[in-house]
DNA sequence: CGATATCTTGATAAGCATCAATGTGAGTGG
DNA sequence: CCACTCACATTGATGCTTATCAAGATATCG
């Protein structure tokens, strides 16, 4: 009944790729997207740019953000493999997409994408699944932004990161590829508060911090309880 | 380039309804959804319930919300005509849907919905458009929750409400059907802050308040500038 | 018309932001 | 290879915005 462990779980949906469309391919080869690479820090597209294509992430992490006129920034999400970005009903992109790490993607023109939706059986349903999955993630993030404390936000973020990297070495080791500033703008906090909160979690023996980019869960259960808001007023 | 007027604009997408599916109907009548009514305050479904159906809102306003274990609540959105709610890839609903006003809806079983997606030409694409439109709204709301001040939030909300009611009498008259508590839980504020902020906007000659449920824009341009965060630190 | 929920207003406090300084690490050039 | 530099991260002191606690005003419903 409750919004338990409202950790953002984007990117757990199987890839949408023409190569998975099966038999339909032989009858009529669908338009193939073009592979593309991006260096960390490069911008894929900016809010307001003409929306000329849709991208499927095949490797690496991007951040999606919006800016306010005075420079306030909100990162809508960090996306990795199998996410679709750049879909919009408007004719321009509604957010900026920038590479956090080196990134590999597949680009589809809008026409190609529409053709895939209309002509490849099952593609539309999968795109729908991806879309609504991302909507669910966005809703979890709304709960986080609107109602969670700084500690709950940071705990949720660490668990989200861990989820992004599941399938790695030790699942309790978390690599943090983005800056404190990115984390702050994702959680609706300041850099200082993120830093202080991580220090506090370390002091309390919930996590360990080797350096700024390497964290380890010391007490994952506690971290999950904190993230879910189940620690009364202690966090 | 900027997130101008990040006002939530849900519900501007044309209805998804079998009656609009056109020629396909004559060949094979798709499953028709069943009409349903709800009184203000009634719950359509609760977070965690088995997701047995998808609903299209035909009339009235519902609120969608999540709860934390200690009762903190975040309203993900207020939805009205033509919105689709209850779509989830999980097997249970991810939020609670409760009627704010009396509501009319059309219910589709999940099987019916899936059939419509697969068999009615154009339906999937429209569902995709609705889904991504709602994702966009959710992202605007994330910017609001994470980075806007209380005044900017309330201004954005009033403009959103005005958009919901476009097509009514005087477009500068806004009816507020939901409680202050609902507004607070939508904006990530408290009831008191919402009330104080409305009073301040009234004092400043931006809006007029006849009573708790009837507002009027006195200076809509200013309200839009405030909502967009373009008033420097004045608001 | 009284009972009760909702809304508004006021006083105070807490959490997080801001401003400021110090610490740390990665890349560069001597 | 090491010192220098610069961006990034951490820590500290203080303040502001919004939350909390409390009381009174207004609206709603039986």
Short mmCIF file of C-alpha atoms (C1' of nucleotides) in Angstrom, two decimals:
data_model
loop_
_atom_site.label_atom_id
_atom_site.label_comp_id
_atom_site.label_asym_id
_atom_site.label_seq_id
_atom_site.Cartn_x
_atom_site.Cartn_y
_atom_site.Cartn_z
CA UNK A 1 0.00 0.00 0.00
CA UNK A 2 2.81 2.37 0.73
CA UNK A 3 5.34 3.78 -1.66
CA UNK A 4 7.96 1.43 -0.34
CA UNK A 5 11.53 1.98 -1.36
CA UNK A 6 10.65 4.68 -3.83
CA UNK A 7 13.93 4.20 -5.54
CA UNK A 8 14.03 5.21 -9.13
CA UNK A 9 14.24 2.05 -11.20
CA UNK A 10 14.41 3.29 -14.74
CA UNK A 11 16.12 1.15 -17.32
CA UNK A 12 14.97 -2.29 -16.31
CA UNK A 13 12.88 -2.74 -19.44
CA UNK A 14 14.22 -4.90 -22.25
CA UNK A 15 15.82 -3.12 -25.18
CA UNK A 16 13.66 -1.81 -27.94
CA UNK A 17 15.69 -2.62 -30.97
CA UNK A 18 14.84 -3.64 -34.47
CA UNK A 19 17.03 -6.66 -34.06
CA UNK A 20 14.58 -8.06 -31.55
CA UNK A 21 11.56 -7.59 -33.73
CA UNK A 22 11.80 -11.13 -34.97
CA UNK A 23 10.10 -12.52 -38.05
CA UNK A 24 8.87 -9.17 -39.28
CA UNK A 25 12.40 -8.33 -40.29
CA UNK A 26 12.64 -10.92 -42.99
CA UNK A 27 9.47 -9.76 -44.66
CA UNK A 28 10.36 -6.10 -44.63
CA UNK A 29 13.62 -4.94 -43.05
CA UNK A 30 12.74 -2.00 -40.79
CA UNK A 31 14.75 1.16 -40.83
CA UNK A 32 17.94 0.64 -38.88
CA UNK A 33 19.08 3.31 -36.51
CA UNK A 34 22.54 4.77 -36.84
CA UNK A 35 25.07 4.17 -34.05
CA UNK A 36 26.61 7.22 -32.44
CA UNK A 37 29.18 7.99 -29.74
CA UNK A 38 29.48 10.77 -27.20
CA UNK A 39 32.29 11.80 -24.86
CA UNK A 40 31.61 12.54 -21.21
CA UNK A 41 30.42 16.11 -20.93
CA UNK A 42 29.16 16.40 -24.50
CA UNK A 43 25.60 17.48 -25.14
CA UNK A 44 23.42 15.22 -27.25
CA UNK A 45 20.70 17.82 -27.68
CA UNK A 46 19.52 20.88 -25.80
CA UNK A 47 16.13 21.91 -24.50
CA UNK A 48 14.45 23.83 -27.31
CA UNK A 49 16.42 22.27 -30.16
CA UNK A 50 14.44 20.88 -33.08
CA UNK A 51 13.43 17.35 -32.16
CA UNK A 52 14.80 15.55 -35.17
CA UNK A 53 15.43 12.15 -33.69
CA UNK A 54 14.87 9.59 -30.99
CA UNK A 55 17.81 7.90 -29.28
CA UNK A 56 18.23 4.56 -27.66
CA UNK A 57 21.05 4.39 -25.15
CA UNK A 58 23.26 1.37 -25.62
CA UNK A 59 26.09 2.19 -23.24
CA UNK A 60 27.02 4.74 -20.59
CA UNK A 61 25.01 7.27 -18.61
CA UNK A 62 23.37 10.54 -19.61
CA UNK A 63 21.69 13.19 -17.53
CA UNK A 64 18.49 14.89 -18.65
CA UNK A 65 17.84 18.34 -17.27
CA UNK A 66 15.85 21.55 -17.48
CA UNK A 67 17.01 25.03 -16.63
CA UNK A 68 15.22 28.04 -15.24
CA UNK A 69 16.01 31.55 -16.53
CA UNK A 70 18.24 32.32 -13.56
CA UNK A 71 20.20 29.11 -13.92
CA UNK A 72 18.46 26.89 -11.41
CA UNK A 73 18.68 23.37 -12.77
CA UNK A 74 16.66 20.23 -12.22
CA UNK A 75 17.98 16.91 -13.46
CA UNK A 76 14.97 14.83 -14.46
CA UNK A 77 16.90 11.62 -14.53
CA UNK A 78 20.05 9.69 -15.22
CA UNK A 79 19.49 7.18 -17.98
CA UNK A 80 21.49 4.19 -19.13
CA UNK A 81 21.15 1.19 -21.41
CA UNK A 82 17.88 0.59 -23.20
CA UNK A 83 16.28 3.89 -22.32
CA UNK A 84 14.59 5.84 -25.07
CA UNK A 85 15.18 9.57 -24.99
CA UNK A 86 14.06 12.45 -27.10
CA UNK A 87 10.49 11.34 -27.69
CA UNK A 88 8.19 14.32 -27.66
CA UNK A 89 4.88 15.29 -29.16
CA UNK A 90 6.16 18.84 -29.49
CA UNK A 91 8.54 19.74 -32.30
CA UNK A 92 11.41 20.62 -30.00
CA UNK A 93 13.17 18.76 -27.21
CA UNK A 94 11.82 19.48 -23.76
CA UNK A 95 15.05 18.94 -21.88
CA UNK A 96 18.79 18.85 -22.44
CA UNK A 97 20.57 15.51 -22.68
CA UNK A 98 24.24 15.48 -21.72
CA UNK A 99 26.68 12.60 -21.36
CA UNK A 100 27.88 11.87 -17.82
CA UNK A 101 30.22 9.11 -18.96
CA UNK A 102 31.21 8.17 -22.48
CA UNK A 103 28.03 7.08 -24.18
CA UNK A 104 27.01 4.89 -27.07
CA UNK A 105 23.61 5.31 -28.67
CA UNK A 106 21.48 4.48 -31.65
CA UNK A 107 19.76 7.28 -33.42
CA UNK A 108 16.41 6.97 -35.18
CA UNK A 109 14.95 9.79 -37.21
CA UNK A 110 11.43 10.62 -36.17
CA UNK A 111 10.16 9.10 -39.39
CA UNK A 112 12.05 5.90 -38.71
CA UNK A 113 10.70 5.77 -35.20
CA UNK A 114 7.13 6.31 -36.32
CA UNK A 115 7.54 3.59 -38.91
CA UNK A 116 8.81 1.19 -36.28
CA UNK A 117 5.85 1.98 -34.08
CA UNK A 118 3.36 1.45 -36.87
CA UNK A 119 4.90 -1.44 -38.73
CA UNK A 120 6.89 -3.64 -36.41
CA UNK A 121 4.59 -5.86 -34.39
CA UNK A 122 5.17 -5.53 -30.70
CA UNK A 123 7.31 -2.42 -31.01
CA UNK A 124 4.55 -0.04 -30.01
CA UNK A 125 3.67 -2.13 -27.00
CA UNK A 126 7.26 -2.13 -25.89
CA UNK A 127 7.64 1.57 -26.42
CA UNK A 128 4.48 1.98 -24.35
CA UNK A 129 5.97 -0.17 -21.62
CA UNK A 130 9.15 1.90 -21.62
CA UNK A 131 7.18 5.14 -21.58
CA UNK A 132 4.99 4.17 -18.70
CA UNK A 133 7.88 2.68 -16.82
CA UNK A 134 9.64 6.02 -17.07
CA UNK A 135 6.47 7.76 -16.00
CA UNK A 136 6.45 5.56 -12.91
CA UNK A 137 10.04 6.47 -12.18
CA UNK A 138 9.19 10.14 -12.61
CA UNK A 139 6.37 9.72 -10.11
CA UNK A 140 8.66 8.11 -7.57
CA UNK A 141 10.98 11.05 -8.06
CA UNK A 142 8.11 13.46 -7.45
CA UNK A 143 7.48 11.80 -4.10
CA UNK A 144 11.18 12.13 -3.34
CA UNK A 145 11.38 15.79 -4.34
CA UNK A 146 8.18 16.86 -2.67
CA UNK A 147 8.18 14.91 0.55
CA UNK A 148 11.49 13.34 1.46
CA UNK A 149 14.15 14.75 3.77
CA UNK A 150 17.70 15.33 2.59
CA UNK A 151 18.89 12.07 4.14
CA UNK A 152 16.04 10.09 2.63
CA UNK A 153 16.82 11.65 -0.76
CA UNK A 154 20.50 10.77 -0.63
CA UNK A 155 19.76 7.24 0.57
CA UNK A 156 17.26 6.77 -2.26
CA UNK A 157 19.80 8.05 -4.74
CA UNK A 158 22.49 5.63 -3.64
CA UNK A 159 20.08 2.73 -3.99
CA UNK A 160 19.05 3.97 -7.42
CA UNK A 161 22.69 4.10 -8.48
CA UNK A 162 23.22 0.61 -7.18
CA UNK A 163 20.29 -0.51 -9.31
CA UNK A 164 21.77 1.12 -12.41
CA UNK A 165 24.90 -0.92 -11.88
CA UNK A 166 23.35 -4.22 -10.92
CA UNK A 167 25.23 -6.93 -12.68
CA UNK A 168 28.54 -5.47 -11.63
CA UNK A 169 31.09 -6.81 -9.20
CA UNK A 170 30.07 -6.57 -5.60
CA UNK A 171 26.53 -5.28 -5.47
CA UNK A 172 27.32 -3.39 -2.28
CA UNK A 173 30.05 -1.39 -3.99
CA UNK A 174 28.64 1.63 -5.76
CA UNK A 175 30.52 3.74 -8.22
CA UNK A 176 29.37 7.36 -8.41
CA UNK A 177 30.21 8.69 -11.86
CA UNK A 178 28.46 12.05 -11.54
CA UNK A 179 29.52 15.17 -9.64
CA UNK A 180 28.05 16.33 -6.34
CA UNK A 181 26.52 19.17 -8.28
CA UNK A 182 24.67 16.73 -10.54
CA UNK A 183 23.47 14.77 -7.53
CA UNK A 184 22.28 17.96 -5.87
CA UNK A 185 20.36 19.05 -8.95
CA UNK A 186 18.80 15.61 -9.20
CA UNK A 187 17.64 15.60 -5.58
CA UNK A 188 16.59 19.23 -5.26
CA UNK A 189 19.38 20.00 -2.78
CA UNK A 190 22.65 21.93 -2.74
CA UNK A 191 26.11 20.49 -3.19
CA UNK A 192 26.91 21.22 0.44
CA UNK A 193 23.88 19.39 1.75
CA UNK A 194 24.67 16.33 -0.39
CA UNK A 195 28.21 16.31 0.92
CA UNK A 196 27.18 16.76 4.54
CA UNK A 197 24.54 14.07 4.24
CA UNK A 198 26.98 11.54 2.81
CA UNK A 199 29.35 12.34 5.65
CA UNK A 200 26.58 11.81 8.16
CA UNK A 201 25.64 8.44 6.64
CA UNK A 202 29.29 7.48 6.83
CA UNK A 203 29.60 8.63 10.46
CA UNK A 204 26.51 6.59 11.30
CA UNK A 205 28.02 3.47 9.76
CA UNK A 206 25.43 3.14 7.02
CA UNK A 207 27.85 3.57 4.14
CA UNK A 208 31.60 3.79 3.60
CA UNK A 209 33.27 6.43 1.44
CA UNK A 210 36.62 5.52 -0.02
CA UNK A 211 36.72 8.73 -2.01
CA UNK A 212 34.19 10.98 -3.71
CA UNK A 213 33.35 8.45 -6.40
CA UNK A 214 33.42 5.16 -4.51
CA UNK A 215 30.85 4.22 -1.94
CA UNK A 216 30.01 0.97 -0.24
CA UNK A 217 26.87 -0.07 1.58
CA UNK A 218 27.78 -1.09 5.10
CA UNK A 219 24.19 -1.56 6.20
CA UNK A 220 21.98 -1.87 3.16
CA UNK A 221 18.84 -2.74 5.10
CA UNK A 222 19.13 0.41 7.14
CA UNK A 223 19.78 2.44 4.01
CA UNK A 224 16.60 1.03 2.47
CA UNK A 225 14.59 1.83 5.55
CA UNK A 226 15.92 5.36 5.53
CA UNK A 227 15.14 5.77 1.82
CA UNK A 228 11.59 4.54 2.36
CA UNK A 229 11.03 6.99 5.22
CA UNK A 230 10.60 4.31 7.83
CA UNK A 231 13.01 5.65 10.39
CA UNK A 232 10.54 7.99 12.09
CA UNK A 233 12.27 11.31 12.67
CA UNK A 234 15.74 9.85 13.10
CA UNK A 235 16.67 10.71 9.49
CA UNK B 1 16.06 27.19 -24.26
CA UNK B 2 14.69 27.70 -20.82
CA UNK B 3 11.93 25.84 -19.09
CA UNK B 4 9.55 28.70 -19.70
CA UNK B 5 6.21 28.63 -17.98
CA UNK B 6 6.71 25.17 -16.62
CA UNK B 7 3.02 24.87 -16.09
CA UNK B 8 1.66 21.40 -16.03
CA UNK B 9 -0.35 20.94 -19.18
CA UNK B 10 -1.70 17.44 -18.86
CA UNK B 11 -4.87 16.56 -20.67
CA UNK B 12 -4.47 18.43 -23.90
CA UNK B 13 -4.21 15.26 -25.96
CA UNK B 14 -7.21 14.12 -27.98
CA UNK B 15 -9.31 11.36 -26.49
CA UNK B 16 -8.30 7.79 -26.95
CA UNK B 17 -11.58 6.11 -27.50
CA UNK B 18 -12.72 3.27 -29.65
CA UNK B 19 -15.27 5.55 -31.23
CA UNK B 20 -12.48 7.51 -32.83
CA UNK B 21 -10.75 4.49 -34.25
CA UNK B 22 -12.49 4.95 -37.55
CA UNK B 23 -12.81 2.40 -40.29
CA UNK B 24 -11.29 -0.40 -38.29
CA UNK B 25 -14.49 -0.62 -36.26
CA UNK B 26 -16.68 -1.77 -39.06
CA UNK B 27 -14.36 -4.61 -39.91
CA UNK B 28 -13.98 -5.82 -36.36
CA UNK B 29 -15.72 -4.01 -33.50
CA UNK B 30 -13.11 -3.58 -30.77
CA UNK B 31 -13.90 -4.26 -27.18
CA UNK B 32 -15.93 -1.42 -25.77
CA UNK B 33 -15.06 -0.11 -22.36
CA UNK B 34 -17.72 0.06 -19.69
CA UNK B 35 -18.85 3.48 -18.40
CA UNK B 36 -18.55 4.08 -14.70
CA UNK B 37 -19.33 6.87 -12.24
CA UNK B 38 -17.66 8.05 -9.05
CA UNK B 39 -18.71 10.49 -6.35
CA UNK B 40 -16.34 13.16 -5.09
CA UNK B 41 -14.13 11.60 -2.44
CA UNK B 42 -14.52 8.03 -3.63
CA UNK B 43 -11.46 5.98 -4.38
CA UNK B 44 -11.20 4.40 -7.83
CA UNK B 45 -8.29 2.19 -6.87
CA UNK B 46 -5.56 2.25 -4.25
CA UNK B 47 -1.81 1.92 -4.48
CA UNK B 48 -1.03 -1.77 -4.26
CA UNK B 49 -4.41 -3.03 -5.50
CA UNK B 50 -4.39 -5.59 -8.28
CA UNK B 51 -4.19 -3.68 -11.54
CA UNK B 52 -7.21 -5.16 -13.26
CA UNK B 53 -8.11 -2.33 -15.57
CA UNK B 54 -7.23 0.87 -17.34
CA UNK B 55 -9.49 3.91 -17.11
CA UNK B 56 -10.14 6.80 -19.40
CA UNK B 57 -11.51 9.88 -17.68
CA UNK B 58 -14.49 11.33 -19.48
CA UNK B 59 -15.62 13.89 -16.93
CA UNK B 60 -14.50 15.45 -13.64
CA UNK B 61 -11.18 15.55 -11.82
CA UNK B 62 -9.25 12.88 -9.95
CA UNK B 63 -6.12 13.11 -7.88
CA UNK B 64 -3.38 10.50 -8.07
CA UNK B 65 -1.19 10.12 -5.01
CA UNK B 66 1.37 8.07 -3.17
CA UNK B 67 1.79 7.76 0.59
CA UNK B 68 4.82 7.21 2.77
CA UNK B 69 4.65 4.93 5.83
CA UNK B 70 4.25 7.87 8.21
CA UNK B 71 1.46 9.43 6.18
CA UNK B 72 3.37 11.97 4.12
CA UNK B 73 1.54 12.26 0.84
CA UNK B 74 2.56 13.39 -2.62
CA UNK B 75 -0.08 14.04 -5.23
CA UNK B 76 1.42 13.11 -8.60
CA UNK B 77 -1.22 14.91 -10.55
CA UNK B 78 -4.78 16.03 -11.02
CA UNK B 79 -6.25 14.47 -14.14
CA UNK B 80 -9.33 15.30 -16.14
CA UNK B 81 -10.93 14.43 -19.47
CA UNK B 82 -9.11 12.14 -21.86
CA UNK B 83 -6.38 11.10 -19.48
CA UNK B 84 -5.56 7.43 -19.21
CA UNK B 85 -4.91 6.16 -15.71
CA UNK B 86 -4.00 2.84 -14.24
CA UNK B 87 -1.56 1.72 -16.90
CA UNK B 88 1.30 -0.13 -15.29
CA UNK B 89 3.75 -2.80 -16.26
CA UNK B 90 3.58 -4.14 -12.72
CA UNK B 91 0.62 -6.21 -11.63
CA UNK B 92 -0.57 -3.73 -9.05
CA UNK B 93 -1.41 -0.04 -9.19
CA UNK B 94 1.45 2.26 -8.27
CA UNK B 95 -0.65 5.08 -6.88
CA UNK B 96 -4.08 5.74 -5.47
CA UNK B 97 -6.71 7.40 -7.66
CA UNK B 98 -9.42 9.33 -5.84
CA UNK B 99 -12.20 11.52 -7.19
CA UNK B 100 -11.91 15.24 -6.41
CA UNK B 101 -15.22 16.07 -8.07
CA UNK B 102 -17.87 13.68 -9.35
CA UNK B 103 -16.22 11.70 -12.09
CA UNK B 104 -17.25 9.79 -15.17
CA UNK B 105 -14.93 7.22 -16.67
CA UNK B 106 -14.66 4.35 -19.08
CA UNK B 107 -13.12 1.16 -17.85
CA UNK B 108 -11.15 -1.24 -20.00
CA UNK B 109 -9.95 -4.56 -18.70
CA UNK B 110 -6.25 -5.04 -19.22
CA UNK B 111 -7.02 -7.62 -21.90
CA UNK B 112 -9.31 -5.17 -23.69
CA UNK B 113 -6.68 -2.49 -23.49
CA UNK B 114 -3.95 -4.74 -24.85
CA UNK B 115 -6.24 -5.77 -27.69
CA UNK B 116 -6.90 -2.16 -28.56
CA UNK B 117 -3.17 -1.46 -28.60
CA UNK B 118 -2.44 -4.41 -30.83
CA UNK B 119 -5.42 -4.41 -33.14
CA UNK B 120 -6.77 -0.94 -33.62
CA UNK B 121 -4.59 1.02 -36.02
CA UNK B 122 -3.34 4.25 -34.54
CA UNK B 123 -4.39 3.39 -31.01
CA UNK B 124 -0.91 2.47 -29.88
CA UNK B 125 0.55 5.63 -31.29
CA UNK B 126 -2.03 7.69 -29.50
CA UNK B 127 -1.49 5.87 -26.25
CA UNK B 128 2.21 6.55 -26.72
CA UNK B 129 1.49 10.23 -27.27
CA UNK B 130 -0.61 10.35 -24.10
CA UNK B 131 2.05 8.50 -22.14
CA UNK B 132 4.88 10.74 -23.20
CA UNK B 133 2.77 13.82 -22.76
CA UNK B 134 2.16 12.79 -19.17
CA UNK B 135 5.84 12.07 -18.77
CA UNK B 136 6.54 15.62 -19.91
CA UNK B 137 4.07 16.97 -17.39
CA UNK B 138 5.70 14.88 -14.69
CA UNK B 139 9.06 16.35 -15.62
CA UNK B 140 7.74 19.89 -15.39
CA UNK B 141 6.42 18.97 -11.98
CA UNK B 142 9.85 17.67 -10.98
CA UNK B 143 11.34 21.05 -11.84
CA UNK B 144 8.63 22.68 -9.76
CA UNK B 145 9.11 20.41 -6.75
CA UNK B 146 12.88 20.48 -6.79
CA UNK B 147 13.70 24.04 -7.68
CA UNK B 148 10.80 26.46 -7.37
CA UNK B 149 9.96 28.69 -4.41
CA UNK B 150 6.61 28.50 -2.66
CA UNK B 151 5.29 31.49 -4.57
CA UNK B 152 6.46 30.13 -7.90
CA UNK B 153 4.80 26.81 -7.08
CA UNK B 154 1.46 28.36 -6.21
CA UNK B 155 1.54 30.60 -9.29
CA UNK B 156 2.32 27.59 -11.49
CA UNK B 157 -0.53 25.69 -9.90
CA UNK B 158 -3.08 28.42 -10.56
CA UNK B 159 -2.05 28.57 -14.21
CA UNK B 160 -2.27 24.79 -14.43
CA UNK B 161 -5.80 24.90 -13.01
CA UNK B 162 -6.72 27.58 -15.48
CA UNK B 163 -5.49 25.32 -18.27
CA UNK B 164 -7.59 22.42 -16.99
CA UNK B 165 -10.66 24.62 -17.25
CA UNK B 166 -9.94 26.32 -20.54
CA UNK B 167 -13.13 26.43 -22.51
CA UNK B 168 -15.04 27.75 -19.55
CA UNK B 169 -16.56 31.17 -19.00
CA UNK B 170 -14.04 33.89 -18.34
CA UNK B 171 -10.59 32.41 -18.71
CA UNK B 172 -9.31 34.66 -15.93
CA UNK B 173 -11.77 33.18 -13.45
CA UNK B 174 -10.42 30.02 -11.89
CA UNK B 175 -12.44 27.59 -9.87
CA UNK B 176 -10.44 25.65 -7.29
CA UNK B 177 -12.25 22.38 -6.64
CA UNK B 178 -9.62 20.78 -4.43
CA UNK B 179 -8.79 21.46 -0.78
CA UNK B 180 -5.76 23.44 0.41
CA UNK B 181 -4.45 20.17 1.72
CA UNK B 182 -4.58 18.64 -1.76
CA UNK B 183 -2.84 21.68 -3.22
CA UNK B 184 -0.14 21.48 -0.55
CA UNK B 185 0.47 17.79 -1.22
CA UNK B 186 0.67 18.50 -4.93
CA UNK B 187 3.20 21.28 -4.53
CA UNK B 188 5.32 19.78 -1.76
CA UNK B 189 4.26 22.46 0.74
CA UNK B 190 2.08 22.68 3.83
CA UNK B 191 -1.50 23.91 3.98
CA UNK B 192 -0.38 26.99 5.89
CA UNK B 193 2.21 27.96 3.30
CA UNK B 194 -0.31 27.58 0.49
CA UNK B 195 -2.77 29.78 2.32
CA UNK B 196 -0.20 32.43 3.18
CA UNK B 197 1.12 32.47 -0.37
CA UNK B 198 -2.33 32.97 -1.86
CA UNK B 199 -2.89 35.81 0.58
CA UNK B 200 0.38 37.39 -0.46
CA UNK B 201 -0.48 37.13 -4.18
CA UNK B 202 -3.77 38.78 -3.37
CA UNK B 203 -2.13 41.56 -1.35
CA UNK B 204 0.24 42.17 -4.24
CA UNK B 205 -2.63 42.55 -6.67
CA UNK B 206 -1.73 39.52 -8.76
CA UNK B 207 -4.90 37.58 -8.05
CA UNK B 208 -8.24 38.14 -6.36
CA UNK B 209 -9.80 35.71 -3.91
CA UNK B 210 -13.56 35.79 -3.59
CA UNK B 211 -13.54 32.80 -1.28
CA UNK B 212 -11.45 29.67 -0.86
CA UNK B 213 -12.65 28.11 -4.10
CA UNK B 214 -12.88 31.09 -6.44
CA UNK B 215 -9.88 32.95 -7.73
CA UNK B 216 -9.40 35.47 -10.48
CA UNK B 217 -6.27 36.54 -12.28
CA UNK B 218 -5.82 40.27 -11.88
CA UNK B 219 -2.42 40.32 -13.57
CA UNK B 220 -1.96 37.16 -15.55
CA UNK B 221 1.30 38.25 -17.20
CA UNK B 222 2.88 38.85 -13.84
CA UNK B 223 1.58 35.51 -12.58
CA UNK B 224 3.18 33.79 -15.57
CA UNK B 225 6.47 35.54 -14.97
CA UNK B 226 6.39 34.50 -11.34
CA UNK B 227 5.58 30.90 -12.26
CA UNK B 228 8.46 30.78 -14.72
CA UNK B 229 10.90 32.10 -12.12
CA UNK B 230 11.59 35.31 -13.99
CA UNK B 231 11.05 37.72 -11.14
CA UNK B 232 14.58 37.51 -9.77
CA UNK B 233 14.36 37.18 -6.00
CA UNK B 234 11.17 39.21 -5.67
CA UNK B 235 9.06 36.04 -5.40
"C1'" DC C 1 -28.59 26.94 13.90
"C1'" DG C 2 -25.15 24.46 16.13
"C1'" DA C 3 -21.34 21.15 15.19
"C1'" DT C 4 -17.34 20.25 12.69
"C1'" DA C 5 -14.12 20.44 9.04
"C1'" DT C 6 -11.51 23.70 6.43
"C1'" DC C 7 -9.08 27.88 5.92
"C1'" DT C 8 -6.49 31.80 7.55
"C1'" DT C 9 -3.33 34.14 10.49
"C1'" DG C 10 0.26 34.42 14.08
"C1'" DA C 11 4.51 33.00 16.77
"C1'" DT C 12 8.32 30.16 16.86
"C1'" DA C 13 11.54 26.61 15.24
"C1'" DA C 14 13.93 23.52 12.17
"C1'" DG C 15 16.05 22.14 8.05
"C1'" DC C 16 18.41 23.32 4.43
"C1'" DA C 17 20.66 27.26 1.76
"C1'" DT C 18 24.10 30.59 1.51
"C1'" DC C 19 28.53 32.47 2.16
"C1'" DA C 20 33.19 31.46 3.15
"C1'" DA C 21 37.34 28.85 3.87
"C1'" DT C 22 40.00 24.71 3.67
"C1'" DG C 23 41.00 20.12 1.82
"C1'" DT C 24 41.66 16.76 -2.04
"C1'" DG C 25 42.58 14.83 -6.38
"C1'" DA C 26 43.39 14.81 -11.46
"C1'" DG C 27 45.80 16.72 -15.16
"C1'" DT C 28 49.79 19.63 -16.87
"C1'" DG C 29 54.17 21.31 -17.62
"C1'" DG C 30 58.69 21.99 -15.97
"C1'" DC D 1 58.70 12.47 -11.35
"C1'" DC D 2 57.12 16.12 -8.77
"C1'" DA D 3 55.12 20.57 -8.01
"C1'" DC D 4 51.68 23.53 -9.66
"C1'" DT D 5 47.06 24.54 -10.86
"C1'" DC D 6 42.30 24.23 -11.07
"C1'" DA D 7 38.11 22.06 -10.49
"C1'" DC D 8 35.67 19.61 -7.24
"C1'" DA D 9 34.53 18.19 -2.51
"C1'" DT D 10 34.24 18.89 2.41
"C1'" DT D 11 33.53 21.50 6.54
"C1'" DG D 12 32.12 25.56 9.23
"C1'" DA D 13 29.25 29.76 10.57
"C1'" DT D 14 25.15 32.04 9.83
"C1'" DG D 15 20.58 33.16 7.88
"C1'" DC D 16 16.33 32.52 5.39
"C1'" DT D 17 12.47 29.99 3.82
"C1'" DT D 18 9.19 27.10 4.99
"C1'" DA D 19 7.45 23.78 8.68
"C1'" DT D 20 5.34 23.27 13.03
"C1'" DC D 21 2.43 24.47 16.74
"C1'" DA D 22 -1.47 27.14 18.09
"C1'" DA D 23 -5.55 30.03 17.91
"C1'" DG D 24 -9.24 32.21 15.65
"C1'" DA D 25 -12.29 32.83 11.36
"C1'" DT D 26 -15.15 31.01 7.80
"C1'" DA D 27 -17.66 27.64 5.46
"C1'" DT D 28 -20.22 23.29 5.27
"C1'" DC D 29 -23.48 19.92 6.74
"C1'" DG D 30 -26.87 17.72 9.38
#
